[in-house]
Amino acid sequence: IICPDEFKTLEASGGYFYSWSGPGVQMPYNDSVLVVTGPGTYCVIVTDSSTNGCIGSAMSCATLTSPPIPVVSASASLLCPDDSVMVTASGGVYYDWYGPSGLLSDSGSVIYGNEGGFYYAYAHDTSGCTLVSNPVEIQQYSTPSSQNPPLFS
């Protein structure tokens, strides 16, 4: 797995010529080390010659994947007075939650929003990646008011 804004170093050995391929690799690339910054399948062909004049080649590939994007959902989109809405996250081991007032103290996969606004989380996964989720909006119910109250007689 390769996290966003991270790089990985791939290294080959045992040859005198290295031919790499993969997303973003500029050809020709003849080095035993390749630094990659995104997911994809990266392959190298290693060529060497023996003392008897023969030339041999071997190919090896490595696939780097992106971690899953965390998802946040709310049990309701409307927050009634004196109530809360359950907000759930998936895709991480623990979370840094943010709400309308900033950072929240909870780190589990479920929080309860008690004010209107946007909620989202930074999910920390088992591979060490930190990814931001989608935001969900919870709207605060506002009690209807009348400028001209009805007259009763």
Backbone as CSV, one residue per row, in Angstrom:
resi,resn,N_x,N_y,N_z,CA_x,CA_y,CA_z,C_x,C_y,C_z
1,ILE,0.857,-1.191,0.000,0.000,0.000,0.000,0.887,1.233,0.000
2,ILE,0.476,2.211,-0.777,1.173,3.492,-0.786,0.169,4.575,-0.394
3,CYS,0.498,5.304,0.659,-0.389,6.343,1.168,-0.318,7.588,0.274
4,PRO,-1.353,8.411,0.288,-1.280,9.684,-0.446,-0.117,10.531,0.087
5,ASP,0.536,11.254,-0.768,1.666,12.126,-0.416,2.845,11.341,0.171
6,GLU,2.966,10.074,-0.199,4.061,9.242,0.282,4.858,8.754,-0.927
7,PHE,6.074,8.314,-0.709,6.836,7.694,-1.783,7.371,6.360,-1.285
8,LYS,7.620,5.471,-2.220,8.215,4.166,-1.938,9.448,4.022,-2.825
9,THR,10.440,3.353,-2.302,11.655,3.086,-3.054,11.661,1.614,-3.446
10,LEU,11.736,1.346,-4.738,11.851,-0.011,-5.257,13.290,-0.205,-5.706
11,GLU,13.860,-1.353,-5.375,15.271,-1.580,-5.683,15.478,-2.940,-6.329
12,ALA,16.289,-2.965,-7.362,16.669,-4.205,-8.055,18.179,-4.365,-7.933
13,SER,18.645,-5.594,-8.069,20.093,-5.822,-7.991,20.469,-6.998,-8.883
14,GLY,21.774,-7.184,-9.071,22.278,-8.333,-9.805,22.493,-8.113,-11.286
15,GLY,22.462,-6.893,-11.718,22.633,-6.657,-13.147,23.464,-5.428,-13.426
16,TYR,23.644,-5.162,-14.698,24.330,-3.932,-15.087,23.413,-3.010,-15.877
17,PHE,22.244,-3.514,-16.270,21.265,-2.686,-16.973,19.898,-2.962,-16.367
18,TYR,19.149,-1.895,-16.060,17.827,-2.002,-15.439,16.839,-1.213,-16.278
19,SER,15.759,-1.837,-16.680,14.737,-1.163,-17.474,13.421,-1.225,-16.708
20,TRP,12.991,-0.079,-16.178,11.774,0.012,-15.363,10.589,0.434,-16.221
21,SER,9.411,-0.006,-15.823,8.168,0.462,-16.446,7.103,0.586,-15.368
22,GLY,6.140,1.422,-15.613,5.035,1.632,-14.677,4.519,3.050,-14.799
23,PRO,3.459,3.374,-14.055,2.867,4.715,-14.140,3.879,5.811,-13.800
24,GLY,4.041,6.749,-14.692,4.906,7.895,-14.464,6.390,7.655,-14.678
25,VAL,6.791,6.437,-15.055,8.211,6.155,-15.279,8.594,6.703,-16.648
26,GLN,9.596,7.570,-16.651,10.081,8.157,-17.903,11.094,7.201,-18.525
27,MET,10.844,6.804,-19.744,11.740,5.877,-20.426,12.788,6.667,-21.192
28,PRO,14.026,6.246,-21.334,14.570,5.066,-20.670,14.979,5.416,-19.245
29,TYR,14.846,4.483,-18.341,15.233,4.661,-16.953,16.152,3.506,-16.591
30,ASN,17.449,3.775,-16.465,18.451,2.728,-16.236,19.146,2.970,-14.904
31,ASP,18.449,2.618,-13.821,19.016,2.735,-12.481,18.482,1.566,-11.668
32,SER,19.222,1.134,-10.679,18.780,0.003,-9.868,17.717,0.403,-8.854
33,VAL,17.505,1.694,-8.648,16.528,2.198,-7.672,15.500,3.069,-8.393
34,LEU,14.231,2.842,-8.062,13.149,3.652,-8.607,12.315,4.170,-7.444
35,VAL,12.078,5.483,-7.396,11.231,6.088,-6.378,9.880,6.358,-7.015
36,VAL,8.805,5.828,-6.380,7.456,5.992,-6.925,6.593,6.750,-5.923
37,THR,5.607,7.475,-6.453,4.745,8.298,-5.608,3.258,7.969,-5.734
38,GLY,2.932,6.927,-6.473,1.527,6.596,-6.644,1.320,5.112,-6.846
39,PRO,0.068,4.691,-6.776,-0.237,3.272,-6.951,-0.015,2.820,-8.391
40,GLY,0.149,1.514,-8.566,0.314,0.950,-9.896,1.206,-0.275,-9.850
41,THR,1.386,-0.880,-11.009,2.287,-2.028,-11.144,3.576,-1.550,-11.780
42,TYR,4.672,-1.783,-11.087,5.995,-1.356,-11.544,6.826,-2.611,-11.816
43,CYS,7.435,-2.664,-12.979,8.235,-3.816,-13.380,9.647,-3.365,-13.730
44,VAL,10.590,-4.276,-13.514,11.974,-4.030,-13.896,12.503,-5.263,-14.616
45,ILE,13.232,-5.016,-15.696,13.972,-6.075,-16.382,15.437,-5.839,-16.059
46,VAL,16.055,-6.836,-15.437,17.462,-6.761,-15.052,18.262,-7.586,-16.049
47,THR,19.267,-6.966,-16.641,20.113,-7.644,-17.624,21.532,-7.711,-17.087
48,ASP,22.141,-8.867,-17.270,23.502,-9.069,-16.801,24.239,-9.943,-17.813
49,SER,25.530,-9.877,-17.770,26.331,-10.772,-18.635,27.247,-11.610,-17.760
50,SER,27.483,-12.821,-18.176,28.362,-13.712,-17.414,29.779,-13.614,-17.964
51,THR,30.694,-14.283,-17.292,32.088,-14.251,-17.724,32.307,-15.004,-19.029
52,ASN,31.340,-15.887,-19.391,31.504,-16.629,-20.642,30.898,-15.897,-21.841
53,GLY,30.436,-14.653,-21.634,29.927,-13.871,-22.747,28.433,-13.973,-22.976
54,CYS,27.742,-14.769,-22.183,26.281,-14.888,-22.341,25.581,-13.722,-21.642
55,ILE,24.424,-13.367,-22.173,23.621,-12.298,-21.584,22.320,-12.920,-21.089
56,GLY,21.945,-12.564,-19.872,20.708,-13.077,-19.303,19.859,-11.946,-18.761
57,SER,18.560,-12.141,-18.777,17.627,-11.134,-18.271,16.602,-11.803,-17.368
58,ALA,16.106,-11.041,-16.422,15.032,-11.498,-15.542,14.105,-10.314,-15.291
59,MET,12.817,-10.594,-15.150,11.837,-9.539,-14.901,11.153,-9.785,-13.559
60,SER,10.879,-8.692,-12.844,10.156,-8.759,-11.579,9.217,-7.564,-11.512
61,CYS,8.038,-7.778,-10.916,7.038,-6.710,-10.808,6.566,-6.574,-9.362
62,ALA,6.179,-5.374,-9.004,5.587,-5.081,-7.694,4.356,-4.218,-7.926
63,THR,3.276,-4.548,-7.236,2.042,-3.771,-7.347,1.789,-3.036,-6.034
64,LEU,1.662,-1.719,-6.138,1.343,-0.879,-4.989,-0.094,-0.404,-5.141
65,THR,-0.872,-0.539,-4.084,-2.278,-0.143,-4.121,-2.524,1.051,-3.205
66,SER,-3.614,1.742,-3.462,-4.051,2.839,-2.601,-4.928,2.278,-1.495
67,PRO,-4.870,2.874,-0.321,-5.770,2.426,0.737,-7.204,2.843,0.410
68,PRO,-8.197,2.147,0.977,-9.577,2.545,0.714,-9.873,3.924,1.311
69,ILE,-10.705,4.674,0.622,-11.101,6.001,1.092,-12.129,5.828,2.209
70,PRO,-11.935,6.484,3.352,-12.915,6.362,4.430,-14.244,7.014,4.052
71,VAL,-15.318,6.454,4.583,-16.668,6.943,4.282,-17.368,7.303,5.584
72,VAL,-17.989,8.476,5.610,-18.766,8.937,6.761,-20.216,9.064,6.331
73,SER,-21.120,8.584,7.197,-22.556,8.710,6.917,-23.277,9.099,8.199
74,ALA,-24.432,9.715,8.044,-25.235,10.149,9.188,-26.561,9.409,9.188
75,SER,-27.082,9.144,10.392,-28.353,8.429,10.516,-29.539,9.305,10.119
76,ALA,-29.338,10.603,10.083,-30.390,11.545,9.662,-29.702,12.817,9.184
77,SER,-30.395,13.582,8.380,-29.816,14.845,7.911,-30.395,16.047,8.653
78,LEU,-31.383,15.796,9.511,-32.035,16.877,10.261,-31.872,16.616,11.747
79,LEU,-31.397,17.616,12.472,-31.184,17.529,13.908,-32.326,18.236,14.621
80,CYS,-33.107,17.470,15.342,-34.227,18.032,16.097,-33.716,18.680,17.383
81,PRO,-34.483,19.619,17.946,-34.067,20.252,19.207,-33.846,19.202,20.300
82,ASP,-32.820,19.396,21.105,-32.473,18.519,22.232,-32.247,17.072,21.815
83,ASP,-31.718,16.857,20.626,-31.473,15.506,20.120,-30.052,15.448,19.553
84,SER,-29.673,14.304,19.038,-28.380,14.146,18.365,-28.562,13.198,17.183
85,VAL,-27.609,13.241,16.268,-27.625,12.387,15.078,-26.372,11.519,15.125
86,MET,-26.545,10.216,14.892,-25.411,9.301,14.879,-24.658,9.458,13.559
87,VAL,-23.344,9.660,13.666,-22.466,9.794,12.502,-21.458,8.651,12.580
88,THR,-21.364,7.878,11.500,-20.548,6.663,11.486,-19.472,6.756,10.411
89,ALA,-18.280,6.258,10.734,-17.171,6.223,9.772,-16.721,4.786,9.566
90,SER,-16.222,4.512,8.360,-15.614,3.212,8.073,-14.347,3.451,7.271
91,GLY,-13.444,2.469,7.298,-12.213,2.574,6.527,-10.983,2.892,7.342
92,GLY,-11.106,2.915,8.653,-9.958,3.205,9.502,-9.968,2.369,10.761
93,VAL,-8.909,2.510,11.539,-8.808,1.841,12.833,-9.236,2.813,13.932
94,TYR,-8.776,4.048,13.827,-9.253,5.102,14.714,-9.358,6.385,13.908
95,TYR,-10.041,7.377,14.483,-10.428,8.560,13.718,-10.174,9.837,14.514
96,ASP,-9.858,10.896,13.796,-9.866,12.251,14.347,-11.097,12.914,13.754
97,TRP,-12.089,13.147,14.589,-13.366,13.699,14.140,-13.365,15.220,14.207
98,TYR,-14.023,15.818,13.212,-14.207,17.266,13.179,-15.681,17.557,12.958
99,GLY,-16.163,18.566,13.673,-17.550,18.998,13.539,-17.595,20.493,13.325
100,PRO,-18.776,21.069,13.423,-18.928,22.504,13.177,-18.070,23.378,14.087
101,SER,-17.734,22.875,15.283,-16.924,23.651,16.229,-15.459,23.244,16.232
102,GLY,-15.044,22.386,15.286,-13.641,21.981,15.219,-13.423,20.537,15.650
103,LEU,-12.227,20.268,16.188,-11.832,18.923,16.578,-12.702,18.417,17.729
104,LEU,-13.200,17.180,17.586,-13.999,16.539,18.631,-13.114,15.576,19.413
105,SER,-13.520,15.221,20.610,-12.672,14.387,21.465,-12.796,12.893,21.182
106,ASP,-13.801,12.461,20.437,-14.009,11.041,20.178,-13.037,10.522,19.120
107,SER,-12.655,9.228,19.237,-11.764,8.631,18.247,-12.308,7.305,17.713
108,GLY,-13.495,6.904,18.138,-14.103,5.670,17.649,-14.768,5.870,16.302
109,SER,-15.411,4.837,15.812,-16.037,4.900,14.496,-17.423,5.543,14.526
110,VAL,-17.955,5.842,15.719,-19.283,6.451,15.832,-19.206,7.657,16.761
111,ILE,-19.810,8.746,16.330,-19.983,9.921,17.188,-21.445,10.327,17.121
112,TYR,-21.826,11.238,17.983,-23.197,11.766,17.982,-23.120,13.277,17.843
113,GLY,-23.568,13.764,16.689,-23.557,15.195,16.420,-24.745,15.852,17.075
114,ASN,-24.477,16.922,17.831,-25.567,17.617,18.506,-25.660,19.092,18.124
115,GLU,-25.031,19.431,17.002,-25.197,20.781,16.454,-25.180,20.697,14.939
116,GLY,-25.884,21.615,14.313,-25.950,21.617,12.864,-24.637,22.018,12.233
117,GLY,-24.343,21.440,11.067,-23.125,21.772,10.341,-22.515,20.541,9.702
118,PHE,-21.264,20.666,9.306,-20.558,19.576,8.624,-19.723,18.759,9.599
119,TYR,-19.692,17.438,9.354,-18.889,16.495,10.132,-18.039,15.677,9.160
120,TYR,-16.796,15.433,9.528,-15.915,14.578,8.728,-14.848,14.009,9.653
121,ALA,-14.064,13.060,9.129,-13.054,12.410,9.955,-11.770,12.194,9.166
122,TYR,-10.651,12.218,9.877,-9.386,11.725,9.362,-9.261,10.296,9.878
123,ALA,-9.220,9.344,8.956,-9.140,7.932,9.322,-7.690,7.479,9.295
124,HIS,-7.267,6.791,10.344,-5.925,6.217,10.434,-6.078,4.714,10.245
125,ASP,-5.407,4.139,9.223,-5.593,2.714,8.933,-4.404,1.877,9.401
126,THR,-4.492,0.571,9.193,-3.466,-0.359,9.677,-2.133,-0.224,8.942
127,SER,-2.125,0.364,7.765,-0.865,0.519,7.026,-0.164,1.830,7.364
128,GLY,-0.745,2.617,8.262,-0.131,3.874,8.656,-0.581,5.078,7.853
129,CYS,-1.527,4.884,6.965,-2.039,5.997,6.161,-3.071,6.800,6.957
130,THR,-3.137,8.081,6.677,-4.174,8.952,7.221,-4.897,9.573,6.039
131,LEU,-6.212,9.322,5.976,-7.013,9.798,4.849,-8.219,10.561,5.363
132,VAL,-8.624,11.562,4.614,-9.793,12.353,5.014,-11.042,11.786,4.346
133,SER,-12.127,11.768,5.104,-13.401,11.243,4.603,-14.183,12.322,3.868
134,ASN,-15.307,11.901,3.353,-16.270,12.842,2.803,-16.941,13.592,3.964
135,PRO,-17.394,14.818,3.752,-18.163,15.498,4.797,-19.648,15.138,4.699
136,VAL,-20.315,15.128,5.840,-21.778,15.003,5.847,-22.330,16.232,6.556
137,GLU,-23.456,16.700,6.057,-24.073,17.877,6.667,-25.303,17.469,7.451
138,ILE,-25.375,17.991,8.664,-26.567,17.821,9.500,-27.170,19.213,9.673
139,GLN,-28.431,19.322,9.291,-29.092,20.626,9.384,-29.851,20.724,10.696
140,GLN,-29.676,21.848,11.343,-30.365,22.121,12.606,-31.813,22.508,12.306
141,TYR,-32.751,21.820,12.957,-34.167,22.167,12.791,-34.390,23.507,13.457
142,SER,-35.080,24.398,12.752,-35.417,25.676,13.368,-36.924,25.748,13.529
143,THR,-37.330,26.095,14.705,-38.746,26.175,15.024,-39.379,27.293,14.218
144,PRO,-40.483,26.959,13.532,-41.141,28.008,12.744,-41.648,29.125,13.655
145,SER,-41.575,30.321,13.156,-42.122,31.443,13.919,-43.036,32.243,12.994
146,SER,-43.912,32.923,13.620,-44.853,33.745,12.848,-44.689,35.182,13.295
147,GLN,-44.603,36.071,12.328,-44.491,37.478,12.692,-45.824,38.017,13.158
148,ASN,-46.867,37.444,12.658,-48.211,37.869,13.090,-48.913,36.649,13.681
149,PRO,-48.823,36.495,15.012,-49.449,35.326,15.609,-50.959,35.355,15.392
150,PRO,-51.560,34.180,15.306,-53.004,34.150,15.093,-53.741,34.730,16.293
151,LEU,-54.840,35.352,15.999,-55.677,35.920,17.072,-56.817,34.966,17.354
152,PHE,-56.993,34.701,18.588,-58.093,33.829,19.008,-59.085,34.666,19.789
153,SER,-60.356,34.424,19.535,-61.348,35.165,20.299,-62.284,34.223,20.996
